[in-house]
mmCIF file of C-alpha atoms and ligand atoms in Angstrom:
data_model
loop_
_atom_site.group_PDB
_atom_site.id
_atom_site.type_symbol
_atom_site.label_atom_id
_atom_site.label_comp_id
_atom_site.label_asym_id
_atom_site.label_seq_id
_atom_site.Cartn_x
_atom_site.Cartn_y
_atom_site.Cartn_z
ATOM 1 C CA MET V 174 113.236 92.898 90.748
ATOM 2 C CA LEU V 175 112.666 93.716 87.186
ATOM 3 C CA VAL V 176 113.336 97.042 85.773
ATOM 4 C CA VAL V 177 111.523 97.832 82.308
ATOM 5 C CA LEU V 178 112.584 100.919 80.600
ATOM 6 C CA LYS V 179 109.979 102.287 78.064
ATOM 7 C CA LYS V 180 110.447 105.383 75.813
ATOM 8 C CA ASP V 181 107.453 107.501 77.458
ATOM 9 C CA TYR V 182 104.414 107.656 79.633
ATOM 10 C CA ASP V 183 102.317 105.833 76.953
ATOM 11 C CA ASP V 184 104.625 103.060 76.523
ATOM 12 C CA VAL V 185 104.571 102.466 80.136
ATOM 13 C CA SER V 186 101.004 102.778 80.564
ATOM 14 C CA ARG V 187 100.430 100.017 77.537
ATOM 15 C CA GLU V 188 103.330 97.885 79.078
ATOM 16 C CA ALA V 189 101.251 97.736 82.450
ATOM 17 C CA ALA V 190 98.025 97.257 80.767
ATOM 18 C CA ARG V 191 99.185 94.191 79.160
ATOM 19 C CA ILE V 192 100.753 92.852 82.578
ATOM 20 C CA VAL V 193 97.466 93.617 84.468
ATOM 21 C CA ALA V 194 94.726 92.263 81.552
ATOM 22 C CA GLY V 195 97.012 89.213 81.299
ATOM 23 C CA ALA V 196 96.601 88.750 85.384
ATOM 24 C CA ILE V 197 93.123 89.181 85.015
ATOM 25 C CA ARG V 198 92.789 86.906 82.122
ATOM 26 C CA ALA V 199 94.935 84.249 83.825
ATOM 27 C CA LYS V 200 93.089 84.429 87.067
ATOM 28 C CA PRO V 201 89.448 85.685 86.862
ATOM 29 C CA HIS V 202 88.981 85.906 90.327
ATOM 30 C CA ILE V 203 92.175 88.300 91.398
ATOM 31 C CA VAL V 204 92.545 90.553 93.774
ATOM 32 C CA LEU V 205 93.763 93.650 92.501
ATOM 33 C CA GLY V 206 95.500 96.401 94.899
ATOM 34 C CA LEU V 207 94.850 99.613 92.795
ATOM 35 C CA ALA V 208 96.191 103.365 93.218
ATOM 36 C CA THR V 209 95.329 106.640 92.240
ATOM 37 C CA GLY V 210 97.473 109.720 91.118
ATOM 38 C CA SER V 211 98.171 110.845 87.466
ATOM 39 C CA THR V 212 100.461 107.862 86.726
ATOM 40 C CA PRO V 213 97.812 105.036 86.752
ATOM 41 C CA GLN V 214 95.246 106.788 84.481
ATOM 42 C CA GLY V 215 96.720 105.524 81.188
ATOM 43 C CA LEU V 216 96.953 102.158 82.223
ATOM 44 C CA TYR V 217 93.472 102.437 83.382
ATOM 45 C CA LYS V 218 92.184 103.954 80.094
ATOM 46 C CA GLU V 219 94.056 101.010 78.388
ATOM 47 C CA LEU V 220 92.189 98.603 80.280
ATOM 48 C CA ILE V 221 88.963 100.372 79.732
ATOM 49 C CA ALA V 222 89.721 100.025 75.998
ATOM 50 C CA PHE V 223 90.384 96.006 76.487
ATOM 51 C CA TYR V 224 86.744 95.830 78.460
ATOM 52 C CA HIS V 225 84.817 97.726 75.703
ATOM 53 C CA GLU V 226 86.492 95.471 72.905
ATOM 54 C CA GLY V 227 85.370 92.600 74.870
ATOM 55 C CA SER V 228 88.928 91.129 75.470
ATOM 56 C CA LEU V 229 88.797 91.697 79.234
ATOM 57 C CA ASP V 230 86.236 90.905 82.325
ATOM 58 C CA PHE V 231 86.052 92.298 85.672
ATOM 59 C CA SER V 232 83.049 90.575 86.862
ATOM 60 C CA ARG V 233 84.880 87.973 89.171
ATOM 61 C CA ALA V 234 87.643 90.324 90.535
ATOM 62 C CA THR V 235 87.832 92.205 93.797
ATOM 63 C CA SER V 236 89.918 95.370 94.317
ATOM 64 C CA PHE V 237 91.308 97.342 97.221
ATOM 65 C CA ASN V 238 92.658 100.744 96.846
ATOM 66 C CA LEU V 239 95.787 101.906 98.689
ATOM 67 C CA ASP V 240 94.603 104.715 100.374
ATOM 68 C CA GLU V 241 92.010 107.952 100.846
ATOM 69 C CA TYR V 242 92.223 111.249 102.407
ATOM 70 C CA LEU V 243 90.629 111.698 105.665
ATOM 71 C CA GLY V 244 87.733 113.881 105.690
ATOM 72 C CA LEU V 245 86.723 113.740 101.981
ATOM 73 C CA ALA V 246 83.194 112.230 101.436
ATOM 74 C CA PRO V 247 83.382 109.602 98.670
ATOM 75 C CA THR V 248 81.318 112.366 96.373
ATOM 76 C CA HIS V 249 84.293 115.114 96.927
ATOM 77 C CA PRO V 250 85.646 115.397 93.587
ATOM 78 C CA GLN V 251 89.483 115.201 94.886
ATOM 79 C CA SER V 252 88.526 112.086 97.055
ATOM 80 C CA PHE V 253 90.212 108.759 95.748
ATOM 81 C CA HIS V 254 86.509 107.265 95.754
ATOM 82 C CA TYR V 255 85.746 109.704 93.368
ATOM 83 C CA PHE V 256 88.887 109.450 90.978
ATOM 84 C CA MET V 257 88.185 105.567 91.025
ATOM 85 C CA GLU V 258 84.766 106.259 90.044
ATOM 86 C CA GLN V 259 85.855 108.523 87.395
ATOM 87 C CA ASN V 260 88.868 106.452 85.961
ATOM 88 C CA LEU V 261 87.924 103.043 86.226
ATOM 89 C CA PHE V 262 84.673 101.755 88.108
ATOM 90 C CA SER V 263 81.956 103.547 86.144
ATOM 91 C CA SER V 264 83.581 102.195 82.782
ATOM 92 C CA VAL V 265 84.104 98.654 83.551
ATOM 93 C CA ASN V 266 82.113 95.728 85.190
ATOM 94 C CA LEU V 267 84.076 95.290 88.576
ATOM 95 C CA PRO V 268 81.370 94.760 90.777
ATOM 96 C CA ARG V 269 81.058 97.846 93.501
ATOM 97 C CA GLU V 270 80.488 95.624 96.473
ATOM 98 C CA ARG V 271 83.913 94.179 95.635
ATOM 99 C CA ALA V 272 85.729 97.136 94.952
ATOM 100 C CA HIS V 273 87.149 98.789 98.323
ATOM 101 C CA VAL V 274 88.465 102.042 98.977
ATOM 102 C CA PRO V 275 89.198 103.132 102.378
ATOM 103 C CA ASP V 276 86.409 105.289 103.915
ATOM 104 C CA GLY V 277 87.813 108.867 104.401
ATOM 105 C CA THR V 278 84.815 109.684 106.414
ATOM 106 C CA ILE V 279 85.353 107.708 109.336
ATOM 107 C CA ALA V 280 85.834 109.321 112.719
ATOM 108 C CA GLY V 281 86.883 107.837 115.989
ATOM 109 C CA ASN V 282 87.997 104.419 115.947
ATOM 110 C CA TYR V 283 90.536 104.695 113.160
ATOM 111 C CA GLU V 284 92.446 101.599 114.427
ATOM 112 C CA ASP V 285 89.868 99.428 114.472
ATOM 113 C CA TYR V 286 88.514 100.531 111.078
ATOM 114 C CA CYS V 287 92.037 99.718 109.539
ATOM 115 C CA GLU V 288 92.110 96.522 111.409
ATOM 116 C CA ARG V 289 89.058 95.752 109.429
ATOM 117 C CA TYR V 290 90.370 96.916 106.228
ATOM 118 C CA GLU V 291 93.411 94.234 106.712
ATOM 119 C CA GLN V 292 91.266 91.632 107.699
ATOM 120 C CA SER V 293 88.948 91.988 104.318
ATOM 121 C CA ILE V 294 92.020 92.121 102.262
ATOM 122 C CA LYS V 295 92.995 88.917 104.179
ATOM 123 C CA SER V 296 89.371 87.358 103.650
ATOM 124 C CA ALA V 297 89.664 87.783 100.083
ATOM 125 C CA GLY V 298 92.487 85.680 99.767
ATOM 126 C CA GLY V 299 95.348 88.679 99.785
ATOM 127 C CA ILE V 300 96.306 90.963 96.916
ATOM 128 C CA ASP V 301 97.477 89.046 93.904
ATOM 129 C CA LEU V 302 98.683 92.008 91.966
ATOM 130 C CA GLN V 303 99.327 95.574 93.447
ATOM 131 C CA ILE V 304 99.611 98.653 91.158
ATOM 132 C CA LEU V 305 101.703 101.655 92.674
ATOM 133 C CA GLY V 306 102.614 105.040 91.682
ATOM 134 C CA ILE V 307 105.559 106.804 93.469
ATOM 135 C CA GLY V 308 105.619 110.192 95.191
ATOM 136 C CA ARG V 309 108.250 112.692 94.551
ATOM 137 C CA ASN V 310 109.718 111.995 98.206
ATOM 138 C CA GLY V 311 109.628 108.025 97.353
ATOM 139 C CA HIS V 312 106.350 107.264 99.156
ATOM 140 C CA ILE V 313 104.012 104.297 98.295
ATOM 141 C CA GLY V 314 100.377 104.831 99.020
ATOM 142 C CA PHE V 315 100.717 107.689 101.678
ATOM 143 C CA ASN V 316 103.370 105.759 103.382
ATOM 144 C CA GLU V 317 105.589 109.034 103.797
ATOM 145 C CA PRO V 318 109.380 108.940 104.502
ATOM 146 C CA THR V 319 110.255 107.363 107.993
ATOM 147 C CA SER V 320 107.204 105.362 107.961
ATOM 148 C CA SER V 321 107.894 101.796 109.676
ATOM 149 C CA LEU V 322 108.598 99.170 106.832
ATOM 150 C CA ALA V 323 106.561 96.704 108.790
ATOM 151 C CA SER V 324 103.294 99.253 108.767
ATOM 152 C CA ARG V 325 99.833 97.990 107.942
ATOM 153 C CA THR V 326 96.654 99.940 107.104
ATOM 154 C CA ARG V 327 96.695 103.000 109.343
ATOM 155 C CA LEU V 328 95.884 106.896 109.969
ATOM 156 C CA LYS V 329 99.024 108.818 108.570
ATOM 157 C CA ALA V 330 99.911 112.591 108.595
ATOM 158 C CA LEU V 331 100.930 113.708 105.011
ATOM 159 C CA SER V 332 104.368 115.637 104.692
ATOM 160 C CA ARG V 333 104.541 118.845 103.812
ATOM 161 C CA GLU V 334 106.168 117.879 100.254
ATOM 162 C CA THR V 335 103.099 115.838 99.308
ATOM 163 C CA ILE V 336 100.578 118.435 100.692
ATOM 164 C CA GLU V 337 102.421 121.041 98.369
ATOM 165 C CA ASP V 338 102.147 118.303 95.767
ATOM 166 C CA ASN V 339 98.681 118.054 95.623
ATOM 167 C CA ARG V 340 97.106 121.256 97.085
ATOM 168 C CA HIS V 341 96.812 122.742 93.393
ATOM 169 C CA VAL V 342 93.608 120.581 92.876
ATOM 170 C CA PHE V 343 91.893 121.897 96.088
ATOM 171 C CA ALA V 344 90.401 125.203 95.872
ATOM 172 C CA ASN V 345 92.450 126.553 98.676
ATOM 173 C CA GLU V 346 95.199 125.372 101.167
ATOM 174 C CA SER V 347 92.927 124.869 104.175
ATOM 175 C CA GLU V 348 90.921 122.368 101.959
ATOM 176 C CA MET V 349 93.641 120.049 101.239
ATOM 177 C CA PRO V 350 93.509 117.175 103.715
ATOM 178 C CA LYS V 351 96.257 116.725 106.339
ATOM 179 C CA CYS V 352 95.859 113.048 106.816
ATOM 180 C CA ALA V 353 95.066 110.140 105.074
ATOM 181 C CA ILE V 354 94.223 106.651 105.765
ATOM 182 C CA THR V 355 96.781 104.154 103.958
ATOM 183 C CA MET V 356 97.649 100.808 103.426
ATOM 184 C CA GLY V 357 100.965 99.802 105.127
ATOM 185 C CA ILE V 358 104.512 98.973 103.405
ATOM 186 C CA GLY V 359 103.825 95.710 105.117
ATOM 187 C CA THR V 360 100.641 95.365 103.770
ATOM 188 C CA ILE V 361 102.220 96.050 100.235
ATOM 189 C CA LEU V 362 104.935 93.751 100.715
ATOM 190 C CA ASP V 363 102.374 91.169 101.466
ATOM 191 C CA SER V 364 100.968 91.052 98.009
ATOM 192 C CA LYS V 365 102.127 88.206 95.486
ATOM 193 C CA ARG V 366 103.334 90.728 93.170
ATOM 194 C CA VAL V 367 103.905 94.285 92.707
ATOM 195 C CA LEU V 368 103.818 96.480 89.461
ATOM 196 C CA ILE V 369 105.301 100.027 90.080
ATOM 197 C CA LEU V 370 104.983 102.752 87.426
ATOM 198 C CA ALA V 371 106.735 105.884 87.005
ATOM 199 C CA ALA V 372 107.183 108.814 84.431
ATOM 200 C CA GLY V 373 108.875 111.858 84.195
ATOM 201 C CA ARG V 374 111.763 113.679 85.446
ATOM 202 C CA SER V 375 110.550 114.704 88.722
ATOM 203 C CA LYS V 376 110.283 110.940 89.708
ATOM 204 C CA ALA V 377 113.952 110.260 88.642
ATOM 205 C CA ALA V 378 115.578 110.851 91.993
ATOM 206 C CA ALA V 379 113.260 108.885 93.914
ATOM 207 C CA VAL V 380 113.019 105.940 91.341
ATOM 208 C CA ALA V 381 116.690 105.882 91.662
ATOM 209 C CA LYS V 382 116.578 105.689 95.484
ATOM 210 C CA ALA V 383 114.061 102.999 95.549
ATOM 211 C CA ILE V 384 115.863 100.761 92.868
ATOM 212 C CA GLU V 385 119.674 101.437 93.844
ATOM 213 C CA GLY V 386 119.481 103.090 97.124
ATOM 214 C CA PRO V 387 119.571 101.458 100.575
ATOM 215 C CA ILE V 388 116.772 100.084 102.035
ATOM 216 C CA THR V 389 115.385 102.883 104.356
ATOM 217 C CA SER V 390 112.521 103.965 105.690
ATOM 218 C CA SER V 391 113.449 107.634 104.380
ATOM 219 C CA VAL V 392 112.308 106.269 100.977
ATOM 220 C CA SER V 393 108.999 103.639 101.437
ATOM 221 C CA ALA V 394 109.616 102.596 98.101
ATOM 222 C CA SER V 395 113.257 101.019 98.756
ATOM 223 C CA ALA V 396 111.314 98.241 101.203
ATOM 224 C CA LEU V 397 110.153 97.026 97.676
ATOM 225 C CA GLN V 398 113.785 95.582 97.206
ATOM 226 C CA LEU V 399 112.564 93.126 100.103
ATOM 227 C CA HIS V 400 109.783 91.621 97.425
ATOM 228 C CA PRO V 401 110.566 88.762 95.521
ATOM 229 C CA ASP V 402 108.324 89.692 92.363
ATOM 230 C CA VAL V 403 108.283 93.503 91.852
ATOM 231 C CA THR V 404 108.286 94.844 88.492
ATOM 232 C CA PHE V 405 109.166 98.850 87.519
ATOM 233 C CA ILE V 406 107.867 100.119 84.690
ATOM 234 C CA ILE V 407 109.156 103.610 83.954
ATOM 235 C CA ASP V 408 109.805 105.887 81.055
ATOM 236 C CA GLU V 409 113.410 107.287 80.131
ATOM 237 C CA GLU V 410 112.727 110.463 82.331
ATOM 238 C CA ALA V 411 112.167 108.524 85.474
ATOM 239 C CA ALA V 412 115.003 106.605 84.734
ATOM 240 C CA TYR V 413 117.622 109.535 84.335
ATOM 241 C CA SER V 414 119.390 109.142 87.540
ATOM 242 C CA LEU V 415 119.972 105.377 87.310
ATOM 243 C CA THR V 416 123.292 104.010 86.922
ATOM 244 C CA GLN V 417 122.569 100.461 85.498
ATOM 245 C CA ARG V 418 120.454 101.254 82.941
ATOM 246 C CA ASP V 419 122.431 98.966 80.517
ATOM 247 C CA TYR V 420 122.246 96.128 82.993
ATOM 248 C CA TYR V 421 118.509 96.426 83.370
ATOM 249 C CA ARG V 422 117.999 96.248 79.471
ATOM 250 C CA HIS V 423 120.607 93.018 79.613
ATOM 251 C CA VAL V 424 118.570 91.248 82.338
ATOM 252 C CA LEU V 425 115.066 91.926 80.587
ATOM 253 C CA GLU V 426 116.543 90.376 77.391
ATOM 254 C CA MET V 427 117.476 87.523 79.527
ATOM 255 C CA THR V 428 114.192 87.422 81.182
ATOM 256 C CA LYS V 429 112.526 87.345 77.616
ATOM 257 C CA LEU V 430 114.991 84.262 76.527
ATOM 258 C CA PHE V 431 114.945 81.999 79.730
ATOM 259 C CA THR V 432 112.016 83.028 81.809
ATOM 260 C CA PRO V 433 109.280 84.834 79.584
ATOM 261 C CA GLU V 434 106.487 83.829 81.992
ATOM 262 C CA ARG V 435 107.743 86.704 84.311
ATOM 263 C CA LEU V 436 106.863 89.180 81.851
ATOM 264 C CA SER V 437 103.286 88.238 81.414
HETATM 265 C C1 GLP G 693 99.791 110.202 96.199
HETATM 266 C C2 GLP G 693 99.226 108.860 96.359
HETATM 267 C C3 GLP G 693 100.154 107.818 95.830
HETATM 268 C C4 GLP G 693 101.013 108.371 94.101
HETATM 269 C C5 GLP G 693 101.457 109.690 94.593
HETATM 270 C C6 GLP G 693 101.995 110.009 92.904
HETATM 271 O O1 GLP G 693 100.445 110.758 96.966
HETATM 272 N N1 GLP G 693 98.798 108.609 97.344
HETATM 273 O O2 GLP G 693 99.424 106.693 95.740
HETATM 274 O O3 GLP G 693 101.609 107.273 93.565
HETATM 275 O O4 GLP G 693 100.452 110.349 94.782
HETATM 276 O O5 GLP G 693 101.014 110.685 92.417
HETATM 277 P P1 GLP G 693 101.489 111.012 90.943
HETATM 278 O O6 GLP G 693 101.089 109.572 90.108
HETATM 279 O O7 GLP G 693 99.857 111.826 90.405
HETATM 280 O O8 GLP G 693 102.535 111.578 90.537
#
């Protein structure tokens, strides 16, 4: 696990964009795992800027989003489809037929739908690079506390904390979805590489538990300790509760010296 400490949110976004753009240039047929939320917005802005200046091409890439609220149509302004359209898809040349976001409007056979989502990821060759944010309660995707560390894409009931964190963007609480379709922790752990971003003091406790705490289903992100290629990119505020900040800086210096390819 690499922990990259950055000054602020803008630096986190720039560093993440450098790594994601490098991965796309190195493998134009890349399969990306994408996240929503306020955290990756800066990263997406940087990627769009690279695309506009002609240094990045998404034409051969494929993407799979982590999650979607159940019951929201793709045109709903709070849906993750809409978010991706506004924050990335409409501004780059990623072919729409290869930009997958779970369908929040399915009704009925959820298991069958989720199994097919898993199959499409496998058929595409698996996720090369998964981008993640982290919830205040340590969730990744919508894998709320106590999600099985082996879970796959499925329908998940949202926790009270997540509903509270997100309901301000809905007109009233009754509009806030109570369930979502989300990739599982097992699905995320199957990605070849994981990049997880966090900024702000509100994420400090979750980040510390994810990096330095025990592996537990109470903090979904702690499962990333089991993954062989995870990079946390976090700002000073999100790093506030980490006890080993100096060591992470040292590891980073040594990585730059001896295995610089790990940072590209
Ligand atoms: C939601 C999403 C997560 C995201 C989290 C944090 O719950 N399902 O993928 O990481 O919110 O969001 P934000 O980046 O806005 O803090």
